[in-house]
PDB file of C-alpha atoms in Angstrom:
ATOM      1  CA  UNK A   1     -10.284  17.390  60.284  1.00 32.00           C
ATOM      2  CA  UNK A   2      -8.033  15.286  58.150  1.00 37.00           C
ATOM      3  CA  UNK A   3      -6.587  17.085  55.329  1.00 39.00           C
ATOM      4  CA  UNK A   4      -7.260  15.404  51.907  1.00 41.00           C
ATOM      5  CA  UNK A   5      -4.262  14.800  49.811  1.00 47.00           C
ATOM      6  CA  UNK A   6      -3.323  17.277  47.136  1.00 47.00           C
ATOM      7  CA  UNK A   7      -0.537  16.471  44.814  1.00 48.00           C
ATOM      8  CA  UNK A   8       0.329  14.149  41.903  1.00 47.00           C
ATOM      9  CA  UNK A   9       1.688  10.621  40.760  1.00 46.00           C
ATOM     10  CA  UNK A  10       4.219  10.947  37.997  1.00 44.00           C
ATOM     11  CA  UNK A  11       6.710   9.135  36.095  1.00 36.00           C
ATOM     12  CA  UNK A  12      10.251   9.266  37.523  1.00 32.00           C
ATOM     13  CA  UNK A  13      11.514  10.645  34.218  1.00 30.00           C
ATOM     14  CA  UNK A  14       9.754  13.656  34.620  1.00 34.00           C
ATOM     15  CA  UNK A  15      12.340  14.856  36.961  1.00 31.00           C
ATOM     16  CA  UNK A  16      14.952  14.728  34.332  1.00 28.00           C
ATOM     17  CA  UNK A  17      13.159  17.609  32.734  1.00 31.00           C
ATOM     18  CA  UNK A  18      12.928  19.758  36.020  1.00 30.00           C
ATOM     19  CA  UNK A  19      14.061  23.410  36.000  1.00 34.00           C
ATOM     20  CA  UNK A  20      15.196  25.043  39.073  1.00 34.00           C
ATOM     21  CA  UNK A  21      12.380  25.994  41.382  1.00 40.00           C
ATOM     22  CA  UNK A  22      11.610  29.619  40.892  1.00 41.00           C
ATOM     23  CA  UNK A  23       9.712  31.997  42.681  1.00 40.00           C
ATOM     24  CA  UNK A  24       7.163  34.726  41.069  1.00 42.00           C
ATOM     25  CA  UNK A  25       5.381  34.861  37.751  1.00 41.00           C
ATOM     26  CA  UNK A  26       6.424  31.814  35.534  1.00 42.00           C
ATOM     27  CA  UNK A  27       6.772  32.104  31.743  1.00 42.00           C
ATOM     28  CA  UNK A  28       3.326  32.307  29.640  1.00 41.00           C
ATOM     29  CA  UNK A  29       2.424  28.753  28.360  1.00 40.00           C
ATOM     30  CA  UNK A  30       2.075  27.939  24.741  1.00 41.00           C
ATOM     31  CA  UNK A  31      -0.686  25.194  24.770  1.00 39.00           C
ATOM     32  CA  UNK A  32      -2.400  23.450  22.046  1.00 42.00           C
ATOM     33  CA  UNK A  33      -6.107  22.393  23.806  1.00 41.00           C
ATOM     34  CA  UNK A  34      -7.559  19.055  23.326  1.00 42.00           C
ATOM     35  CA  UNK A  35     -10.864  17.967  24.382  1.00 39.00           C
ATOM     36  CA  UNK A  36     -12.597  15.012  23.123  1.00 37.00           C
ATOM     37  CA  UNK A  37     -10.030  15.450  19.977  1.00 38.00           C
ATOM     38  CA  UNK A  38      -7.096  13.195  20.105  1.00 39.00           C
ATOM     39  CA  UNK A  39      -3.626  14.017  20.428  1.00 41.00           C
ATOM     40  CA  UNK A  40      -0.581  11.533  20.276  1.00 39.00           C
ATOM     41  CA  UNK A  41       1.121  10.654  23.974  1.00 38.00           C
ATOM     42  CA  UNK A  42       4.620  12.372  24.125  1.00 38.00           C
ATOM     43  CA  UNK A  43       6.642   9.372  24.009  1.00 38.00           C
ATOM     44  CA  UNK A  44       3.633   7.793  21.611  1.00 41.00           C
ATOM     45  CA  UNK A  45       4.668   6.147  18.164  1.00 42.00           C
ATOM     46  CA  UNK A  46       2.399   5.485  15.032  1.00 44.00           C
ATOM     47  CA  UNK A  47       0.830   2.789  16.730  1.00 48.00           C
ATOM     48  CA  UNK A  48       0.306   4.451  20.286  1.00 51.00           C
ATOM     49  CA  UNK A  49      -3.121   5.232  21.778  1.00 63.00           C
ATOM     50  CA  UNK A  50      -4.604   8.891  21.198  1.00 87.00           C
ATOM     51  CA  UNK A  51      -5.269  10.597  24.301  1.00 91.00           C
ATOM     52  CA  UNK A  52      -8.509  12.591  24.995  1.00 93.00           C
ATOM     53  CA  UNK A  53      -9.653  14.903  27.841  1.00 94.00           C
ATOM     54  CA  UNK A  54     -13.380  15.188  29.065  1.00 95.00           C
ATOM     55  CA  UNK A  55     -15.229  15.952  31.791  1.00 96.00           C
ATOM     56  CA  UNK A  56     -16.100  13.108  34.329  1.00 97.00           C
ATOM     57  CA  UNK A  57     -19.528  11.064  33.949  1.00 96.00           C
ATOM     58  CA  UNK A  58     -20.874   8.830  36.475  1.00 94.00           C
ATOM     59  CA  UNK A  59     -19.503   5.728  35.213  1.00 94.00           C
ATOM     60  CA  UNK A  60     -16.062   6.978  35.666  1.00 97.00           C
ATOM     61  CA  UNK A  61     -15.767   7.065  39.530  1.00 97.00           C
ATOM     62  CA  UNK A  62     -14.970   3.317  40.107  1.00 96.00           C
ATOM     63  CA  UNK A  63     -11.929   3.649  37.822  1.00 97.00           C
ATOM     64  CA  UNK A  64     -10.995   6.969  39.043  1.00 98.00           C
ATOM     65  CA  UNK A  65     -11.003   5.474  42.779  1.00 98.00           C
ATOM     66  CA  UNK A  66      -8.986   2.505  41.338  1.00 97.00           C
ATOM     67  CA  UNK A  67      -6.167   4.708  40.162  1.00 98.00           C
ATOM     68  CA  UNK A  68      -6.541   7.089  43.135  1.00 97.00           C
ATOM     69  CA  UNK A  69      -6.213   3.990  45.785  1.00 96.00           C
ATOM     70  CA  UNK A  70      -3.325   2.285  43.711  1.00 96.00           C
ATOM     71  CA  UNK A  71      -1.234   5.463  43.650  1.00 93.00           C
ATOM     72  CA  UNK A  72      -1.293   6.992  46.746  1.00 88.00           C
ATOM     73  CA  UNK A  73      -0.342   5.770  50.667  1.00 87.00           C
ATOM     74  CA  UNK A  74      -3.648   5.174  52.477  1.00 86.00           C
ATOM     75  CA  UNK A  75      -3.120   8.186  54.622  1.00 82.00           C
ATOM     76  CA  UNK A  76      -3.111  10.255  51.403  1.00 85.00           C
ATOM     77  CA  UNK A  77      -5.529   8.844  48.935  1.00 89.00           C
ATOM     78  CA  UNK A  78      -8.831  10.457  48.552  1.00 92.00           C
ATOM     79  CA  UNK A  79     -11.735   7.941  49.516  1.00 94.00           C
ATOM     80  CA  UNK A  80     -14.432   7.091  47.198  1.00 96.00           C
ATOM     81  CA  UNK A  81     -16.711   9.428  49.060  1.00 96.00           C
ATOM     82  CA  UNK A  82     -14.541  12.357  48.379  1.00 95.00           C
ATOM     83  CA  UNK A  83     -14.168  11.616  44.685  1.00 97.00           C
ATOM     84  CA  UNK A  84     -17.963  11.247  44.608  1.00 97.00           C
ATOM     85  CA  UNK A  85     -18.562  14.247  46.320  1.00 97.00           C
ATOM     86  CA  UNK A  86     -16.259  16.350  43.885  1.00 97.00           C
ATOM     87  CA  UNK A  87     -17.677  14.683  40.879  1.00 97.00           C
ATOM     88  CA  UNK A  88     -21.131  15.620  41.934  1.00 96.00           C
ATOM     89  CA  UNK A  89     -20.779  19.159  43.274  1.00 96.00           C
ATOM     90  CA  UNK A  90     -17.819  20.371  41.231  1.00 96.00           C
ATOM     91  CA  UNK A  91     -17.928  17.837  37.915  1.00 96.00           C
ATOM     92  CA  UNK A  92     -17.049  21.064  35.948  1.00 95.00           C
ATOM     93  CA  UNK A  93     -13.607  20.975  37.521  1.00 97.00           C
ATOM     94  CA  UNK A  94     -13.248  17.019  37.355  1.00 98.00           C
ATOM     95  CA  UNK A  95     -11.435  16.154  34.061  1.00 97.00           C
ATOM     96  CA  UNK A  96     -10.229  12.862  32.819  1.00 97.00           C
ATOM     97  CA  UNK A  97      -7.822  11.753  30.666  1.00 97.00           C
ATOM     98  CA  UNK A  98      -8.835   8.656  28.429  1.00 96.00           C
ATOM     99  CA  UNK A  99      -7.703   6.385  25.634  1.00 94.00           C
ATOM    100  CA  UNK A 100      -9.779   4.572  23.080  1.00 92.00           C
ATOM    101  CA  UNK A 101     -11.307   1.302  24.220  1.00 83.00           C
ATOM    102  CA  UNK A 102     -10.103  -1.753  22.097  1.00 73.00           C
ATOM    103  CA  UNK A 103     -13.371  -4.101  22.894  1.00 61.00           C
ATOM    104  CA  UNK A 104     -17.001  -3.296  23.953  1.00 57.00           C
ATOM    105  CA  UNK A 105     -17.771  -2.953  27.385  1.00 53.00           C
ATOM    106  CA  UNK A 106     -20.780  -2.328  29.905  1.00 48.00           C
ATOM    107  CA  UNK A 107     -19.473   0.710  31.808  1.00 49.00           C
ATOM    108  CA  UNK A 108     -18.787  -1.200  34.749  1.00 51.00           C
ATOM    109  CA  UNK A 109     -14.751  -0.908  34.969  1.00 49.00           C
ATOM    110  CA  UNK A 110     -15.062   2.901  34.588  1.00 48.00           C
ATOM    111  CA  UNK A 111     -15.454   3.236  30.851  1.00 49.00           C
ATOM    112  CA  UNK A 112     -17.474   4.476  28.400  1.00 53.00           C
ATOM    113  CA  UNK A 113     -18.409   2.840  25.473  1.00 59.00           C
ATOM    114  CA  UNK A 114     -15.515   4.790  23.594  1.00 82.00           C
ATOM    115  CA  UNK A 115     -12.811   4.999  26.302  1.00 91.00           C
ATOM    116  CA  UNK A 116     -11.136   4.081  29.148  1.00 92.00           C
ATOM    117  CA  UNK A 117      -9.735   6.573  31.994  1.00 97.00           C
ATOM    118  CA  UNK A 118      -6.208   6.726  32.317  1.00 97.00           C
ATOM    119  CA  UNK A 119      -5.785   9.695  34.485  1.00 98.00           C
ATOM    120  CA  UNK A 120      -7.680  12.605  35.984  1.00 98.00           C
ATOM    121  CA  UNK A 121      -7.496  15.919  37.424  1.00 98.00           C
ATOM    122  CA  UNK A 122     -10.145  17.117  40.312  1.00 98.00           C
ATOM    123  CA  UNK A 123     -10.860  20.358  42.016  1.00 97.00           C
ATOM    124  CA  UNK A 124     -13.103  22.363  44.506  1.00 96.00           C
ATOM    125  CA  UNK A 125     -13.761  26.148  44.934  1.00 96.00           C
ATOM    126  CA  UNK A 126     -12.957  27.845  47.914  1.00 94.00           C
ATOM    127  CA  UNK A 127     -12.563  31.374  49.081  1.00 92.00           C
ATOM    128  CA  UNK A 128      -9.413  30.617  51.641  1.00 90.00           C
ATOM    129  CA  UNK A 129      -7.072  28.019  50.921  1.00 89.00           C
ATOM    130  CA  UNK A 130      -7.015  26.135  54.030  1.00 83.00           C
ATOM    131  CA  UNK A 131      -7.357  23.013  55.611  1.00 78.00           C
ATOM    132  CA  UNK A 132     -11.268  22.972  55.691  1.00 77.00           C
ATOM    133  CA  UNK A 133     -11.335  24.047  52.031  1.00 75.00           C
ATOM    134  CA  UNK A 134      -9.771  20.307  51.302  1.00 77.00           C
ATOM    135  CA  UNK A 135     -13.440  18.663  51.925  1.00 84.00           C
ATOM    136  CA  UNK A 136     -15.904  21.559  50.862  1.00 92.00           C
ATOM    137  CA  UNK A 137     -16.806  23.316  47.657  1.00 95.00           C
ATOM    138  CA  UNK A 138     -17.876  26.951  47.377  1.00 94.00           C
ATOM    139  CA  UNK A 139     -19.442  27.901  44.110  1.00 92.00           C
ATOM    140  CA  UNK A 140     -18.600  31.429  44.417  1.00 90.00           C
ATOM    141  CA  UNK A 141     -15.065  30.811  45.868  1.00 94.00           C
ATOM    142  CA  UNK A 142     -12.189  32.586  43.927  1.00 93.00           C
ATOM    143  CA  UNK A 143      -9.581  30.080  44.211  1.00 94.00           C
ATOM    144  CA  UNK A 144      -9.780  26.551  42.641  1.00 96.00           C
ATOM    145  CA  UNK A 145      -8.103  23.943  44.860  1.00 96.00           C
ATOM    146  CA  UNK A 146      -6.490  21.257  43.104  1.00 96.00           C
ATOM    147  CA  UNK A 147      -7.005  17.586  44.931  1.00 95.00           C
ATOM    148  CA  UNK A 148      -5.745  15.325  42.749  1.00 95.00           C
ATOM    149  CA  UNK A 149      -3.640  14.816  39.491  1.00 97.00           C
ATOM    150  CA  UNK A 150      -2.999  11.176  39.070  1.00 97.00           C
ATOM    151  CA  UNK A 151      -2.063   8.798  35.880  1.00 97.00           C
ATOM    152  CA  UNK A 152      -2.564   5.301  36.041  1.00 97.00           C
ATOM    153  CA  UNK A 153       0.678   3.495  36.697  1.00 96.00           C
ATOM    154  CA  UNK A 154       0.484   1.435  33.461  1.00 94.00           C
ATOM    155  CA  UNK A 155       0.304   4.806  31.400  1.00 95.00           C
ATOM    156  CA  UNK A 156       2.854   6.847  32.786  1.00 94.00           C
ATOM    157  CA  UNK A 157       6.027   7.992  31.338  1.00 91.00           C
ATOM    158  CA  UNK A 158       3.959   9.056  28.301  1.00 92.00           C
ATOM    159  CA  UNK A 159       3.714  12.859  28.966  1.00 94.00           C
ATOM    160  CA  UNK A 160       0.063  12.573  30.210  1.00 96.00           C
ATOM    161  CA  UNK A 161       0.307  14.227  33.225  1.00 96.00           C
ATOM    162  CA  UNK A 162       1.774  17.285  31.304  1.00 96.00           C
ATOM    163  CA  UNK A 163      -1.019  17.475  28.783  1.00 94.00           C
ATOM    164  CA  UNK A 164      -3.561  17.233  31.645  1.00 96.00           C
ATOM    165  CA  UNK A 165      -2.385  19.801  33.630  1.00 96.00           C
ATOM    166  CA  UNK A 166      -1.710  22.378  30.624  1.00 93.00           C
ATOM    167  CA  UNK A 167      -4.840  21.810  29.122  1.00 94.00           C
ATOM    168  CA  UNK A 168      -6.828  21.744  32.488  1.00 96.00           C
ATOM    169  CA  UNK A 169      -5.164  25.287  33.073  1.00 94.00           C
ATOM    170  CA  UNK A 170      -6.223  26.565  29.730  1.00 91.00           C
ATOM    171  CA  UNK A 171      -9.497  25.353  30.245  1.00 92.00           C
ATOM    172  CA  UNK A 172     -10.193  27.020  33.140  1.00 92.00           C
ATOM    173  CA  UNK A 173      -8.533  30.403  32.101  1.00 89.00           C
ATOM    174  CA  UNK A 174     -10.889  30.091  29.149  1.00 88.00           C
ATOM    175  CA  UNK A 175     -14.097  29.330  30.698  1.00 87.00           C
ATOM    176  CA  UNK A 176     -14.026  30.075  34.569  1.00 84.00           C
ATOM    177  CA  UNK A 177     -11.391  32.799  34.919  1.00 81.00           C
ATOM    178  CA  UNK A 178     -12.429  36.167  36.534  1.00 74.00           C
ATOM    179  CA  UNK A 179     -10.889  37.967  33.724  1.00 72.00           C
ATOM    180  CA  UNK A 180     -13.623  36.669  31.202  1.00 63.00           C
ATOM    181  CA  UNK A 181     -16.741  39.207  30.974  1.00 49.00           C
ATOM    182  CA  UNK A 182     -19.124  36.382  31.079  1.00 55.00           C
ATOM    183  CA  UNK A 183     -18.259  35.024  34.773  1.00 51.00           C
ATOM    184  CA  UNK A 184     -20.126  37.884  35.837  1.00 56.00           C
ATOM    185  CA  UNK A 185     -17.269  38.825  38.631  1.00 56.00           C
ATOM    186  CA  UNK A 186     -17.924  34.981  39.836  1.00 73.00           C
ATOM    187  CA  UNK A 187     -14.879  33.649  38.108  1.00 88.00           C
ATOM    188  CA  UNK A 188     -11.597  32.049  39.384  1.00 92.00           C
ATOM    189  CA  UNK A 189      -8.699  34.173  40.390  1.00 92.00           C
ATOM    190  CA  UNK A 190      -6.180  31.592  40.838  1.00 93.00           C
ATOM    191  CA  UNK A 191      -5.511  27.837  41.002  1.00 96.00           C
ATOM    192  CA  UNK A 192      -3.885  26.403  43.969  1.00 96.00           C
ATOM    193  CA  UNK A 193      -2.431  22.960  45.085  1.00 95.00           C
ATOM    194  CA  UNK A 194       0.019  21.320  47.629  1.00 94.00           C
ATOM    195  CA  UNK A 195       3.028  19.300  46.410  1.00 95.00           C
ATOM    196  CA  UNK A 196       5.881  17.708  48.124  1.00 93.00           C
ATOM    197  CA  UNK A 197       9.285  18.755  47.122  1.00 95.00           C
ATOM    198  CA  UNK A 198      10.311  16.292  44.463  1.00 94.00           C
ATOM    199  CA  UNK A 199       7.305  17.448  42.473  1.00 95.00           C
ATOM    200  CA  UNK A 200       8.149  21.330  42.325  1.00 97.00           C
ATOM    201  CA  UNK A 201      10.015  21.354  39.366  1.00 96.00           C
ATOM    202  CA  UNK A 202       7.267  19.474  37.297  1.00 96.00           C
ATOM    203  CA  UNK A 203       4.730  22.078  38.526  1.00 97.00           C
ATOM    204  CA  UNK A 204       6.749  25.180  38.000  1.00 96.00           C
ATOM    205  CA  UNK A 205       7.515  23.772  34.260  1.00 94.00           C
ATOM    206  CA  UNK A 206       3.675  23.876  33.965  1.00 94.00           C
ATOM    207  CA  UNK A 207       2.856  27.517  34.906  1.00 92.00           C
ATOM    208  CA  UNK A 208       2.979  27.347  38.742  1.00 96.00           C
ATOM    209  CA  UNK A 209       5.103  29.390  41.316  1.00 96.00           C
ATOM    210  CA  UNK A 210       6.243  28.307  44.725  1.00 97.00           C
ATOM    211  CA  UNK A 211       4.715  30.441  47.345  1.00 95.00           C
ATOM    212  CA  UNK A 212       5.772  28.860  50.519  1.00 95.00           C
ATOM    213  CA  UNK A 213       6.081  25.701  52.643  1.00 95.00           C
ATOM    214  CA  UNK A 214       2.450  25.059  53.935  1.00 93.00           C
ATOM    215  CA  UNK A 215       1.543  25.768  57.278  1.00 89.00           C
ATOM    216  CA  UNK A 216      -0.803  22.788  56.482  1.00 82.00           C
ATOM    217  CA  UNK A 217       0.461  19.767  58.379  1.00 74.00           C
ATOM    218  CA  UNK A 218      -0.008  16.128  56.998  1.00 69.00           C
ATOM    219  CA  UNK A 219       2.416  13.452  57.692  1.00 65.00           C
ATOM    220  CA  UNK A 220       6.072  13.903  58.388  1.00 74.00           C
ATOM    221  CA  UNK A 221       7.066  15.311  54.964  1.00 81.00           C
ATOM    222  CA  UNK A 222       6.739  19.329  54.295  1.00 88.00           C
ATOM    223  CA  UNK A 223       4.403  20.086  51.701  1.00 92.00           C
ATOM    224  CA  UNK A 224       4.450  23.518  49.527  1.00 96.00           C
ATOM    225  CA  UNK A 225       1.998  25.655  48.345  1.00 96.00           C
ATOM    226  CA  UNK A 226       1.756  26.537  44.601  1.00 97.00           C
ATOM    227  CA  UNK A 227      -0.407  28.870  42.474  1.00 96.00           C
ATOM    228  CA  UNK A 228      -0.995  29.993  39.169  1.00 94.00           C
ATOM    229  CA  UNK A 229      -2.922  33.378  38.600  1.00 87.00           C
ATOM    230  CA  UNK A 230      -5.118  33.887  35.518  1.00 72.00           C
ATOM    231  CA  UNK A 231      -2.981  36.464  34.320  1.00 71.00           C
ATOM    232  CA  UNK A 232      -0.137  34.450  34.066  1.00 65.00           C
ATOM    233  CA  UNK A 233      -1.764  32.133  31.416  1.00 57.00           C
TER     234      UNK A 233
END
């Protein structure tokens, strides 16, 4: 079975802020949540568009696929069918970063009447982090498997990926964590993903720990397993 690509496309400027990769529990993150409220982008000025973060809707699919296809090699990019599956069966774990629209639209370009998608994160749940988990979703799985963290090329170098990852993790901790009483012992224990070596520093800076080189083989490069446990947030 072909493994779905898991990872992140980020600005090269992210590497300037990388700390050395560490093992074990990372420092506790201090995060200000945003959802449909707006937050200035990290590199923004008074004229920069504000950034929102919301759950995926049906009209976002074509736009998300456009960003995915343009950002990854063909053998690593998720197919439109992959994204449709994730947005249908696991929409609560599929979130989009958006900016306000400047002109009316009919929704056919992956936008709503109010905003346009500039990046997204999507995941599914599983019980074991393995190759088969890349193309399935288990509602009761205790592991959240992140498949895509991606920002449109025109909107990189603005801190959008950092905002997405930090707010996504905090949302999972607040709403879906196994530590919350309302999850009735069916919550998420940890979030896991695969990343290439040049992205490890970014993920460590955002709360993840590097576990090991992954036994999952995909292409010529080595992938690494990373995770963040809910008690670390």
